[in-house]
Short mmCIF file of C-alpha atoms and ligand atoms in Angstrom, two decimals:
data_model
loop_
_atom_site.label_atom_id
_atom_site.label_comp_id
_atom_site.label_asym_id
_atom_site.label_seq_id
_atom_site.Cartn_x
_atom_site.Cartn_y
_atom_site.Cartn_z
CA UNK A 1 16.01 16.45 3.18
CA UNK A 2 19.44 15.05 2.20
CA UNK A 3 22.00 17.18 1.38
CA UNK A 4 22.05 18.19 -2.91
CA UNK A 5 24.37 15.79 -4.68
CA UNK A 6 25.82 15.22 -7.68
CA UNK A 7 26.16 11.60 -9.60
CA UNK A 8 28.23 10.95 -11.75
CA UNK A 9 27.76 8.68 -14.56
CA UNK A 10 29.24 4.92 -13.90
CA UNK A 11 31.32 3.48 -16.78
CA UNK A 12 34.34 0.63 -16.71
CA UNK A 13 33.70 0.79 -12.66
CA UNK A 14 34.66 4.74 -12.15
CA UNK A 15 32.14 7.24 -11.34
CA UNK A 16 32.90 9.62 -14.04
CA UNK A 17 31.55 13.22 -14.07
CA UNK A 18 30.87 15.55 -17.04
CA UNK A 19 30.34 19.16 -17.73
CA UNK A 20 26.79 18.57 -18.79
CA UNK A 21 24.31 17.90 -16.08
CA UNK A 22 20.60 18.25 -15.39
CA UNK A 23 18.42 18.38 -12.60
CA UNK A 24 16.86 15.83 -11.03
CA UNK A 25 12.95 17.49 -10.01
CA UNK A 26 10.50 15.46 -7.23
CA UNK A 27 6.99 15.64 -9.25
CA UNK A 28 5.10 16.06 -6.14
CA UNK A 29 7.37 19.37 -5.22
CA UNK A 30 9.70 20.97 -7.73
CA UNK A 31 11.29 23.28 -5.16
CA UNK A 32 13.13 20.37 -4.22
CA UNK A 33 15.79 19.20 -6.62
CA UNK A 34 16.24 15.60 -5.41
CA UNK A 35 19.71 15.25 -7.58
CA UNK A 36 21.99 16.66 -10.05
CA UNK A 37 23.19 13.99 -12.98
CA UNK A 38 25.92 14.45 -15.63
CA UNK A 39 24.38 13.88 -18.68
CA UNK A 40 26.95 11.31 -21.20
CA UNK A 41 27.45 12.16 -24.95
CA UNK A 42 28.09 9.18 -27.69
CA UNK A 43 32.14 8.93 -26.96
CA UNK A 44 31.17 8.04 -23.05
CA UNK A 45 28.72 4.95 -24.38
CA UNK A 46 31.28 3.90 -26.62
CA UNK A 47 33.98 4.17 -24.02
CA UNK A 48 31.07 1.95 -21.64
CA UNK A 49 30.13 -0.33 -24.45
CA UNK A 50 34.30 -1.21 -24.70
CA UNK A 51 34.88 -1.50 -21.91
CA UNK A 52 31.91 -4.15 -21.53
CA UNK A 53 32.90 -5.40 -24.41
CA UNK A 54 36.97 -6.06 -22.73
CA UNK A 55 34.96 -7.19 -19.54
CA UNK A 56 32.76 -9.49 -21.08
CA UNK A 57 35.43 -12.89 -21.46
CA UNK A 58 36.51 -13.18 -17.68
CA UNK A 59 32.77 -12.36 -17.01
CA UNK A 60 31.69 -15.11 -18.78
CA UNK A 61 34.04 -17.39 -18.29
CA UNK A 62 33.57 -17.64 -14.46
CA UNK A 63 31.49 -19.88 -13.54
CA UNK A 64 27.43 -19.38 -12.52
CA UNK A 65 27.31 -20.25 -8.64
CA UNK A 66 30.27 -17.66 -8.39
CA UNK A 67 28.17 -13.94 -10.47
CA UNK A 68 25.10 -15.37 -8.85
CA UNK A 69 27.51 -14.75 -5.29
CA UNK A 70 27.67 -11.05 -6.32
CA UNK A 71 24.17 -10.23 -6.87
CA UNK A 72 23.54 -11.88 -3.41
CA UNK A 73 25.40 -9.00 -2.61
CA UNK A 74 23.50 -6.39 -3.91
CA UNK A 75 21.00 -7.37 -2.98
CA UNK A 76 22.05 -7.70 0.22
CA UNK A 77 23.55 -4.03 -0.11
CA UNK A 78 20.37 -2.64 -1.10
CA UNK A 79 18.24 -4.73 1.22
CA UNK A 80 20.90 -2.46 3.69
CA UNK A 81 19.64 1.17 2.50
CA UNK A 82 15.64 -0.22 2.19
CA UNK A 83 14.57 2.82 3.70
CA UNK A 84 17.06 5.15 1.73
CA UNK A 85 15.35 4.23 -1.01
CA UNK A 86 12.38 4.33 -0.79
CA UNK A 87 12.99 7.68 0.19
CA UNK A 88 14.48 8.27 -3.10
CA UNK A 89 12.68 6.68 -4.83
CA UNK A 90 9.48 8.43 -3.54
CA UNK A 91 10.90 11.88 -4.22
CA UNK A 92 12.36 11.44 -7.71
CA UNK A 93 8.87 9.51 -8.73
CA UNK A 94 6.49 10.69 -6.64
CA UNK A 95 4.81 7.22 -5.95
CA UNK A 96 3.99 6.62 -2.07
CA UNK A 97 6.22 5.83 0.54
CA UNK A 98 5.10 2.28 1.11
CA UNK A 99 4.83 1.08 -2.75
CA UNK A 100 8.30 2.83 -2.93
CA UNK A 101 8.93 0.40 0.38
CA UNK A 102 7.52 -2.47 -2.17
CA UNK A 103 9.09 -1.72 -5.00
CA UNK A 104 13.06 -1.45 -3.66
CA UNK A 105 11.58 -4.82 -2.08
CA UNK A 106 11.05 -6.65 -5.25
CA UNK A 107 14.18 -4.94 -7.29
CA UNK A 108 16.23 -6.97 -4.04
CA UNK A 109 13.87 -10.12 -4.33
CA UNK A 110 14.72 -10.35 -7.75
CA UNK A 111 18.22 -10.04 -7.01
CA UNK A 112 18.63 -12.55 -4.87
CA UNK A 113 16.32 -15.42 -7.33
CA UNK A 114 18.93 -14.45 -10.34
CA UNK A 115 21.67 -15.58 -7.76
CA UNK A 116 20.15 -18.51 -7.52
CA UNK A 117 19.98 -19.05 -10.82
CA UNK A 118 23.57 -18.87 -11.34
CA UNK A 119 23.54 -22.28 -9.84
CA UNK A 120 20.55 -23.45 -12.12
CA UNK A 121 21.27 -22.47 -15.58
CA UNK A 122 19.89 -25.16 -17.61
CA UNK A 123 20.47 -27.04 -20.60
CA UNK A 124 19.86 -29.45 -22.59
CA UNK A 125 20.80 -33.10 -22.46
CA UNK A 126 18.95 -35.69 -24.57
CA UNK A 127 19.36 -39.21 -26.17
CA UNK A 128 21.30 -39.31 -29.53
CA UNK A 129 19.88 -41.52 -32.43
CA UNK A 130 23.51 -43.22 -32.28
CA UNK A 131 25.68 -45.77 -30.26
CA UNK A 132 28.65 -43.66 -28.23
CA UNK A 133 27.25 -39.71 -28.78
CA UNK A 134 26.83 -38.37 -26.06
CA UNK A 135 24.40 -34.87 -26.99
CA UNK A 136 23.86 -31.52 -25.60
CA UNK A 137 23.10 -28.01 -26.02
CA UNK A 138 24.53 -24.97 -23.04
CA UNK A 139 23.63 -21.23 -22.28
CA UNK A 140 26.08 -18.90 -23.88
CA UNK A 141 25.76 -15.02 -23.11
CA UNK A 142 25.94 -13.17 -25.51
CA UNK A 143 27.91 -10.20 -24.87
CA UNK A 144 27.59 -6.61 -24.38
CA UNK A 145 23.74 -6.06 -23.79
CA UNK A 146 22.02 -2.47 -23.43
CA UNK A 147 19.12 -1.77 -21.56
CA UNK A 148 16.42 1.08 -21.32
CA UNK A 149 14.28 1.15 -18.84
CA UNK A 150 11.62 4.08 -17.87
CA UNK A 151 10.92 6.23 -14.87
CA UNK A 152 7.21 4.59 -13.93
CA UNK A 153 9.37 1.86 -12.02
CA UNK A 154 12.66 2.88 -11.55
CA UNK A 155 14.40 0.21 -9.76
CA UNK A 156 12.81 -2.72 -10.08
CA UNK A 157 12.54 -2.68 -14.11
CA UNK A 158 16.33 -1.97 -14.01
CA UNK A 159 16.71 -4.78 -11.73
CA UNK A 160 14.44 -7.71 -13.10
CA UNK A 161 17.13 -6.71 -16.55
CA UNK A 162 20.29 -6.03 -15.09
CA UNK A 163 19.90 -8.92 -12.93
CA UNK A 164 19.54 -12.22 -15.18
CA UNK A 165 21.71 -10.15 -17.59
CA UNK A 166 24.38 -10.28 -15.64
CA UNK A 167 23.82 -14.31 -13.80
CA UNK A 168 23.60 -15.35 -17.80
CA UNK A 169 27.46 -14.10 -18.00
CA UNK A 170 26.44 -11.10 -20.33
CA UNK A 171 28.06 -7.47 -19.36
CA UNK A 172 25.02 -4.53 -19.26
CA UNK A 173 25.29 -0.53 -20.40
CA UNK A 174 21.69 0.32 -18.30
CA UNK A 175 20.28 3.77 -19.89
CA UNK A 176 17.27 5.27 -16.68
CA UNK A 177 15.12 7.72 -17.46
CA UNK A 178 15.59 11.19 -17.54
CA UNK A 179 13.09 12.14 -15.16
CA UNK A 180 13.92 9.10 -12.54
CA UNK A 181 17.02 8.59 -12.42
CA UNK A 182 18.35 8.19 -9.18
CA UNK A 183 16.61 4.63 -8.39
CA UNK A 184 18.79 2.87 -10.81
CA UNK A 185 21.83 5.21 -10.23
CA UNK A 186 21.81 3.20 -6.63
CA UNK A 187 21.74 0.03 -8.02
CA UNK A 188 24.68 0.61 -9.88
CA UNK A 189 25.78 1.97 -6.21
CA UNK A 190 24.99 -1.82 -5.31
CA UNK A 191 27.38 -2.79 -8.38
CA UNK A 192 30.20 -1.13 -7.13
CA UNK A 193 30.15 -1.55 -3.25
CA UNK A 194 29.82 -5.69 -4.77
CA UNK A 195 32.91 -5.43 -6.01
CA UNK A 196 31.80 -6.62 -9.73
CA UNK A 197 34.85 -6.37 -11.95
CA UNK A 198 35.22 -2.86 -13.83
CA UNK A 199 33.44 -2.75 -16.74
CA UNK A 200 30.53 -5.63 -16.32
CA UNK A 201 28.14 -3.13 -15.40
CA UNK A 202 27.73 0.41 -17.25
CA UNK A 203 25.14 3.26 -16.05
CA UNK A 204 24.77 5.74 -18.90
CA UNK A 205 22.15 8.68 -18.00
CA UNK A 206 20.95 11.45 -20.57
CA UNK A 207 18.43 11.71 -23.24
CA UNK A 208 17.23 8.73 -24.65
CA UNK A 209 17.86 10.83 -28.42
CA UNK A 210 21.71 11.19 -27.54
CA UNK A 211 22.59 8.25 -24.66
CA UNK A 212 19.89 5.97 -26.03
CA UNK A 213 20.82 6.31 -29.83
CA UNK A 214 24.45 5.83 -29.21
CA UNK A 215 23.62 2.34 -27.26
CA UNK A 216 21.69 0.79 -30.32
CA UNK A 217 24.33 2.42 -32.10
CA UNK A 218 27.62 1.10 -30.08
CA UNK A 219 29.57 -1.83 -31.99
CA UNK A 220 29.84 -4.17 -29.75
CA UNK A 221 26.17 -3.89 -27.87
CA UNK A 222 24.57 -7.55 -29.28
CA UNK A 223 20.87 -6.92 -27.87
CA UNK A 224 18.27 -4.14 -26.60
CA UNK A 225 15.78 -4.90 -23.86
CA UNK A 226 13.83 -2.24 -23.80
CA UNK A 227 10.50 -0.72 -21.68
CA UNK A 228 9.12 2.26 -22.45
CA UNK A 229 6.35 3.62 -25.47
CA UNK A 230 4.93 2.30 -28.38
CA UNK A 231 6.20 5.25 -30.70
CA UNK A 232 9.88 4.70 -29.03
CA UNK A 233 9.94 0.63 -29.00
CA UNK A 234 9.14 0.59 -32.94
CA UNK A 235 11.74 3.38 -33.67
CA UNK A 236 14.42 0.86 -32.01
CA UNK A 237 12.72 -2.01 -33.31
CA UNK A 238 14.05 -0.62 -36.67
CA UNK A 239 17.54 0.19 -35.72
CA UNK A 240 18.11 -2.78 -33.53
CA UNK A 241 16.56 -4.90 -36.92
CA UNK A 242 18.68 -2.71 -39.74
CA UNK A 243 21.42 -3.76 -37.66
CA UNK A 244 20.55 -7.74 -36.32
CA UNK A 245 20.78 -7.61 -32.63
CA UNK A 246 17.80 -9.15 -30.90
CA UNK A 247 15.71 -7.32 -29.37
CA UNK A 248 12.36 -7.17 -26.03
CA UNK A 249 10.09 -4.68 -25.97
CA UNK A 250 7.45 -4.56 -23.55
CA UNK A 251 5.58 -1.31 -24.03
CA UNK A 252 2.50 0.43 -23.35
CA UNK A 253 -1.22 -0.83 -22.43
CA UNK A 254 -4.78 -0.10 -22.26
CA UNK A 255 -5.54 -3.21 -20.15
CA UNK A 256 -9.36 -4.30 -19.70
CA UNK A 257 -10.49 -5.15 -15.83
CA UNK A 258 -14.35 -7.04 -16.30
CA UNK A 259 -17.14 -7.38 -13.72
CA UNK A 260 -19.55 -9.84 -14.01
CA UNK A 261 -22.85 -9.87 -12.38
CA UNK A 262 -22.33 -12.12 -10.47
CA UNK A 263 -18.33 -10.90 -9.54
CA UNK A 264 -18.18 -10.08 -5.61
CA UNK A 265 -18.65 -6.25 -5.95
CA UNK A 266 -16.93 -4.59 -2.58
CA UNK A 267 -13.44 -6.87 -4.08
CA UNK A 268 -14.25 -5.71 -7.48
CA UNK A 269 -14.52 -2.11 -6.69
CA UNK A 270 -11.03 -2.44 -4.26
CA UNK A 271 -8.94 -4.52 -6.79
CA UNK A 272 -10.70 -1.37 -9.23
CA UNK A 273 -9.55 1.51 -7.71
CA UNK A 274 -5.86 -0.55 -6.30
CA UNK A 275 -5.50 -1.32 -10.97
CA UNK A 276 -6.62 2.32 -12.15
CA UNK A 277 -5.60 4.48 -9.49
CA UNK A 278 -2.69 3.31 -6.74
CA UNK A 279 1.04 4.62 -8.58
CA UNK A 280 -1.47 7.53 -9.68
CA UNK A 281 -2.26 5.21 -12.84
CA UNK A 282 1.12 5.09 -13.84
CA UNK A 283 1.56 1.42 -14.66
CA UNK A 284 2.05 -0.69 -17.69
CA UNK A 285 -0.42 -2.78 -15.84
CA UNK A 286 -2.67 -0.10 -14.93
CA UNK A 287 -6.62 -0.47 -15.44
CA UNK A 288 -8.26 1.90 -18.04
CA UNK A 289 -11.31 0.66 -19.01
CA UNK A 290 -14.00 -1.51 -16.33
CA UNK A 291 -16.28 -3.44 -18.15
CA UNK A 292 -18.79 -3.73 -16.61
CA UNK A 293 -21.93 -6.34 -16.52
CA UNK A 294 -25.53 -3.99 -17.47
CA UNK A 295 -26.73 -5.94 -13.96
CA UNK A 296 -24.52 -4.40 -11.99
CA UNK A 297 -23.29 -1.59 -13.35
CA UNK A 298 -25.31 1.53 -12.22
CA UNK A 299 -24.63 -0.28 -8.31
CA UNK A 300 -20.58 -0.48 -9.32
CA UNK A 301 -20.14 2.50 -10.56
CA UNK A 302 -21.58 4.43 -8.02
CA UNK A 303 -19.35 2.94 -5.02
CA UNK A 304 -16.43 2.93 -7.63
CA UNK A 305 -16.92 6.85 -7.30
CA UNK A 306 -17.11 7.49 -4.50
CA UNK A 307 -13.66 4.91 -3.92
CA UNK A 308 -11.80 7.27 -6.10
CA UNK A 309 -13.30 10.76 -4.39
CA UNK A 310 -12.33 8.67 -1.05
CA UNK A 311 -8.60 8.37 -2.16
CA UNK A 312 -6.11 11.03 -0.43
CA UNK A 313 -3.59 12.69 -2.88
CA UNK A 314 -0.53 14.33 -2.00
CA UNK A 315 3.38 13.86 -1.44
CA UNK A 316 4.04 10.33 -1.28
CA UNK A 317 6.88 11.28 1.52
CA UNK A 318 3.48 11.77 3.80
CA UNK A 319 1.93 8.94 5.66
CA UNK A 320 -1.83 8.32 4.26
CA UNK A 321 -1.33 9.87 0.75
CA UNK A 322 -2.46 6.76 -1.46
CA UNK A 323 -1.81 8.86 -4.66
CA UNK A 324 1.27 10.72 -5.72
CA UNK A 325 1.97 12.81 -8.38
CA UNK A 326 1.69 13.08 -12.20
CA UNK A 327 5.77 12.12 -13.46
CA UNK A 328 6.11 15.71 -15.35
CA UNK A 329 4.41 18.33 -17.11
CA UNK A 330 3.76 16.71 -19.60
CA UNK A 331 2.37 13.33 -18.18
CA UNK A 332 0.17 16.18 -16.04
CA UNK A 333 -1.19 17.71 -19.44
CA UNK A 334 -1.74 14.51 -21.09
CA UNK A 335 -4.21 13.71 -18.34
CA UNK A 336 -5.76 17.22 -18.33
CA UNK A 337 -6.12 16.88 -22.34
CA UNK A 338 -7.67 13.24 -22.34
CA UNK A 339 -10.03 13.94 -20.00
CA UNK A 340 -11.10 17.44 -21.98
CA UNK A 341 -11.21 14.53 -25.52
CA UNK A 342 -13.37 12.18 -23.61
CA UNK A 343 -15.36 15.17 -22.61
CA UNK A 344 -15.89 16.50 -26.24
CA UNK A 345 -16.80 12.70 -27.72
CA UNK A 346 -19.54 12.25 -25.01
CA UNK A 347 -18.24 10.49 -22.13
CA UNK A 348 -19.79 11.40 -19.44
CA UNK A 349 -17.69 13.08 -15.74
CA UNK A 350 -18.27 11.62 -12.68
CA UNK A 351 -15.50 12.66 -10.74
CA UNK A 352 -11.99 13.85 -10.79
CA UNK A 353 -11.19 15.50 -14.57
CA UNK A 354 -8.94 18.71 -13.29
CA UNK A 355 -5.56 19.21 -12.33
CA UNK A 356 -4.99 20.48 -8.43
CA UNK A 357 -3.02 23.25 -8.23
CA UNK A 358 -4.34 24.65 -4.89
CA UNK A 359 -2.44 25.04 -1.21
CA UNK A 360 -0.38 22.16 -1.18
CA UNK A 361 -1.08 20.88 -4.66
CA UNK A 362 1.04 24.80 -5.73
CA UNK A 363 4.70 23.15 -6.22
CA UNK A 364 3.25 19.43 -7.93
CA UNK A 365 1.81 17.98 -11.14
CA UNK A 366 -0.95 16.94 -8.92
CA UNK A 367 -4.66 15.82 -10.63
CA UNK A 368 -7.07 14.15 -9.24
CA UNK A 369 -8.42 10.65 -9.40
CA UNK A 370 -10.70 10.36 -12.54
CA UNK A 371 -13.86 8.35 -13.62
CA UNK A 372 -15.67 8.45 -16.73
CA UNK A 373 -19.47 6.40 -17.28
CA UNK A 374 -20.63 6.33 -20.52
CA UNK A 375 -17.72 5.58 -22.33
CA UNK A 376 -17.71 3.29 -25.39
CA UNK A 377 -15.89 1.61 -28.10
CA UNK A 378 -14.43 3.87 -30.78
CA UNK A 379 -13.71 6.87 -27.93
CA UNK A 380 -10.36 7.42 -28.28
CA UNK A 381 -10.26 7.40 -23.61
CA UNK A 382 -11.37 3.47 -24.93
CA UNK A 383 -8.06 2.40 -27.13
CA UNK A 384 -5.24 4.85 -26.54
CA UNK A 385 -2.81 5.18 -23.68
CA UNK A 386 -3.09 7.57 -20.78
CA UNK A 387 -1.06 6.68 -18.16
CA UNK A 388 -2.83 8.58 -15.43
CA UNK A 389 -5.73 8.30 -12.60
CA UNK A 390 -8.62 7.83 -16.08
CA UNK A 391 -10.78 5.26 -15.28
CA UNK A 392 -13.43 5.05 -18.35
CA UNK A 393 -16.69 2.56 -16.98
CA UNK A 394 -17.86 0.84 -20.30
CA UNK A 395 -20.88 -0.87 -20.53
CA UNK A 396 -21.83 -4.35 -21.66
CA UNK A 397 -24.86 -6.81 -22.35
CA UNK A 398 -23.20 -9.92 -21.16
CA UNK A 399 -20.70 -11.77 -20.31
CA UNK A 400 -20.02 -12.39 -24.14
CA UNK A 401 -20.07 -8.33 -25.00
CA UNK A 402 -17.17 -7.99 -22.18
CA UNK A 403 -15.32 -10.39 -24.03
CA UNK A 404 -15.86 -8.60 -27.00
CA UNK A 405 -15.46 -5.52 -25.11
CA UNK A 406 -12.29 -6.52 -23.98
CA UNK A 407 -10.49 -8.23 -26.73
CA UNK A 408 -10.44 -4.68 -29.08
CA UNK A 409 -7.46 -3.46 -28.31
CA UNK A 410 -4.51 -2.77 -29.81
CA UNK A 411 -2.44 -3.31 -26.79
CA UNK A 412 -2.22 -7.02 -24.86
CA UNK A 413 -0.51 -6.14 -21.84
CA UNK A 414 -2.78 -7.32 -18.76
CA UNK A 415 -6.51 -7.86 -17.97
CA UNK A 416 -8.70 -8.79 -15.34
CA UNK A 417 -12.23 -10.80 -14.59
CA UNK A 418 -14.21 -10.35 -11.51
CA UNK A 419 -16.61 -13.10 -11.67
CA UNK A 420 -17.44 -16.40 -8.95
CA UNK A 421 -17.79 -18.81 -12.23
CA UNK A 422 -15.66 -20.51 -13.01
CA UNK A 423 -16.03 -22.00 -16.19
CA UNK A 424 -16.16 -18.13 -17.40
CA UNK A 425 -12.94 -18.10 -15.29
CA UNK A 426 -11.53 -20.47 -17.66
CA UNK A 427 -13.44 -19.16 -21.02
CA UNK A 428 -11.78 -15.76 -20.44
CA UNK A 429 -8.32 -17.43 -19.72
CA UNK A 430 -8.66 -19.63 -22.90
CA UNK A 431 -9.73 -16.14 -24.86
CA UNK A 432 -8.37 -12.82 -23.34
CA UNK A 433 -5.78 -11.79 -25.83
CA UNK A 434 -3.40 -10.60 -22.85
CA UNK A 435 0.23 -11.38 -21.74
CA UNK A 436 -0.78 -11.38 -18.08
CA UNK A 437 -4.02 -12.23 -16.82
CA UNK A 438 -5.46 -11.90 -13.07
CA UNK A 439 -8.23 -13.20 -11.40
CA UNK A 440 -10.40 -11.79 -8.86
CA UNK A 441 -6.57 -9.38 -8.59
CA UNK A 442 -6.08 -6.00 -10.20
CA UNK A 443 -4.68 -5.88 -13.61
CA UNK A 444 -1.58 -5.08 -12.01
CA UNK A 445 0.85 -6.05 -8.91
CA UNK A 446 2.94 -8.63 -10.56
CA UNK A 447 5.61 -11.60 -8.87
CA UNK A 448 8.84 -11.99 -10.37
CA UNK A 449 8.65 -15.90 -10.32
CA UNK A 450 6.38 -16.01 -13.68
CA UNK A 451 7.11 -14.67 -17.18
CA UNK A 452 6.09 -10.77 -17.80
CA UNK A 453 5.69 -9.48 -21.19
CA UNK A 454 2.16 -8.97 -23.46
CA UNK A 455 0.97 -9.92 -26.33
CA UNK A 456 0.01 -7.86 -29.26
CA UNK A 457 1.62 -3.88 -29.66
CA UNK A 458 1.87 -3.83 -25.90
CA UNK A 459 5.44 -6.57 -26.59
CA UNK A 460 8.04 -7.55 -29.33
CA UNK A 461 10.29 -10.51 -27.67
CA UNK A 462 10.97 -13.01 -25.41
CA UNK A 463 9.31 -12.37 -22.07
CA UNK A 464 11.03 -10.42 -18.68
CA UNK A 465 11.44 -12.38 -15.70
CA UNK A 466 10.95 -15.95 -14.19
CA UNK A 467 13.18 -18.97 -16.09
CA UNK A 468 12.45 -18.04 -19.27
CA UNK A 469 13.93 -14.32 -18.86
CA UNK A 470 17.44 -16.24 -19.08
CA UNK A 471 16.32 -17.16 -23.11
CA UNK A 472 16.76 -12.93 -24.11
CA UNK A 473 20.23 -12.84 -22.55
CA UNK A 474 21.59 -16.40 -23.79
CA UNK A 475 21.81 -18.20 -27.21
CA UNK A 476 22.54 -22.31 -26.93
CA UNK A 477 25.90 -23.68 -28.30
CA UNK A 478 24.65 -27.74 -29.16
CA UNK A 479 27.74 -29.96 -29.09
CA UNK A 480 27.83 -33.95 -30.24
CA UNK A 481 30.46 -35.86 -28.39
CA UNK A 482 31.49 -39.51 -30.28
CA UNK A 483 33.67 -41.41 -27.49
P1 NAP B 501 9.53 6.34 -23.30
O1 NAP B 501 9.61 7.71 -23.37
O2 NAP B 501 9.64 5.94 -24.42
O3 NAP B 501 10.95 6.60 -22.60
C1 NAP B 501 12.01 5.39 -22.14
C2 NAP B 501 13.39 5.18 -22.16
O4 NAP B 501 13.99 5.40 -23.68
C3 NAP B 501 13.95 6.23 -21.40
O5 NAP B 501 14.73 5.67 -20.92
C4 NAP B 501 13.54 7.08 -22.93
O6 NAP B 501 14.88 8.43 -22.13
C5 NAP B 501 14.95 6.54 -23.63
N1 NAP B 501 14.12 7.16 -24.86
C6 NAP B 501 13.51 7.95 -25.56
N2 NAP B 501 14.16 8.41 -27.28
C7 NAP B 501 14.59 7.56 -27.36
C8 NAP B 501 15.43 7.28 -28.89
N3 NAP B 501 15.32 7.98 -29.98
N4 NAP B 501 16.41 6.13 -28.98
C9 NAP B 501 17.06 5.64 -27.66
N5 NAP B 501 15.50 5.77 -26.31
C10 NAP B 501 15.12 6.64 -26.52
O7 NAP B 501 8.45 6.00 -22.30
P2 NAP B 501 8.24 6.95 -20.66
O8 NAP B 501 7.75 7.41 -21.13
O9 NAP B 501 9.88 6.46 -19.57
O10 NAP B 501 7.07 5.47 -20.11
C11 NAP B 501 6.27 5.49 -19.98
C12 NAP B 501 5.49 4.13 -21.17
O11 NAP B 501 6.72 3.35 -20.66
C13 NAP B 501 5.04 3.53 -21.26
O12 NAP B 501 3.71 3.63 -22.61
C14 NAP B 501 4.18 2.43 -20.24
O13 NAP B 501 2.76 2.03 -19.96
C15 NAP B 501 5.36 2.09 -20.92
N6 NAP B 501 5.89 0.97 -19.45
C16 NAP B 501 5.88 -0.32 -19.72
C17 NAP B 501 5.85 -1.64 -18.69
C18 NAP B 501 5.93 -3.27 -19.44
O14 NAP B 501 6.28 -3.81 -19.12
N7 NAP B 501 5.01 -3.29 -20.80
C19 NAP B 501 6.80 -1.27 -17.85
C20 NAP B 501 6.97 0.27 -17.26
C21 NAP B 501 6.52 1.07 -18.48
P3 NAP B 501 14.46 9.51 -21.71
O15 NAP B 501 14.21 9.18 -20.48
O16 NAP B 501 15.98 9.81 -21.94
O17 NAP B 501 13.58 10.21 -22.99
#
């Protein structure tokens, strides 16, 4: 274990301490304090916003490839520190070490991908109707952008917000989640070590109600990118609209996996368990409803329960552990509460469903991987996001019934189908109401080179990641040039 350290905020190129602090606690072992974090206040946010405003003209005027060169250096720094970044992430968030390494590699790849975008930022050039007129549109950065992050991908989400914002020429205020701020802090450290000019990147830790709120209201802020829960997203949408600043929201899900009778059942079970249980079910793209055609329902259920029972739960730093803890007591209570609600509504508890508090689990927020059968559309467990390792199995008469049940949700983030039938795959792709669609793969597990985001209540605004990530962080300037 590394020695306890106090982590300052990063404002205008300086590491700034404060009297008020909070502890970053390991959810697998609450006696392990990962670090003490300085808590910023509204005044700190305003100083950071002004610094970002002051840094904007020079950063925006820099050539795109030169900004990209800084991002390559950020990626190199992260890669040199891959092992310590991954163990920091496991300690603060609870996911297993291989998952944390994978996420850190993804952050590195994201910085490299957007570094390359610095040399590619596309504009539009089309022929004019008029003689001797040359017309084109170029992308321009917006100015200071605010980014509010959740705890469940504490490195990759800050990376996929920050990298496109910076390469497009914006300056940024980054707020990590209070439950897991260290991974984002280490990205700020990488930006500092890469020599990114002062004020371009600012990291501000503290509560959403204080720091997050101050960021949305800070006068220089021109856009807000938020990932988190629907209720907070709704509040921020109202505030951003009132100020007429640009907003992008990525929120919750109730993601279905459809399993048709012709599926490779072993793969279907493995993909469902992967999507529902890994990362302790704490992925926005996790499968929480599996909708199974009647003909194979009982076989699929039996195998899924067996696979869920076999999962090894524990501290993610230990080799062989597959499922870590919930992030905190609140999430643990939520998992437990939804299991009791599901039982009271008539769902059948097939396995799990209990808090683990004996032996090695005593100091952590551990919950058994849980499978319910007999889940029907009206049950709360079929409609509301739990955000834990809790899977509802739903029986469907046929493909049409599967589609109807899958689309009966206010959410529309990710969805998966398991089948060998090509016609049905295309039917599903056309008709499923989700922004991220997989076929014969888990519903979770996306790459950074394509757009990311949902539909319906899950998302609002332009998509993140891939080349389209620049849409949110740029505006066009259109030029008509007579010669
Ligand atoms: P959350 O409670 O909504 O918090 C998200 C962020 O908002 C945190 O940084 C939080 O700060 C901040 N915040 C809270 N209240 C605020 C306020 N009044 N004003 C401004 N900011 C405020 O969500 P979470 O529990 O961290 O994350 C879990 C949720 O995120 C789930 O619903 C999950 O589905 C969703 N998620 C979605 C995606 C996606 O791409 N669609 C990806 C990952 C997660 P504090 O940490 O200080 O409270």
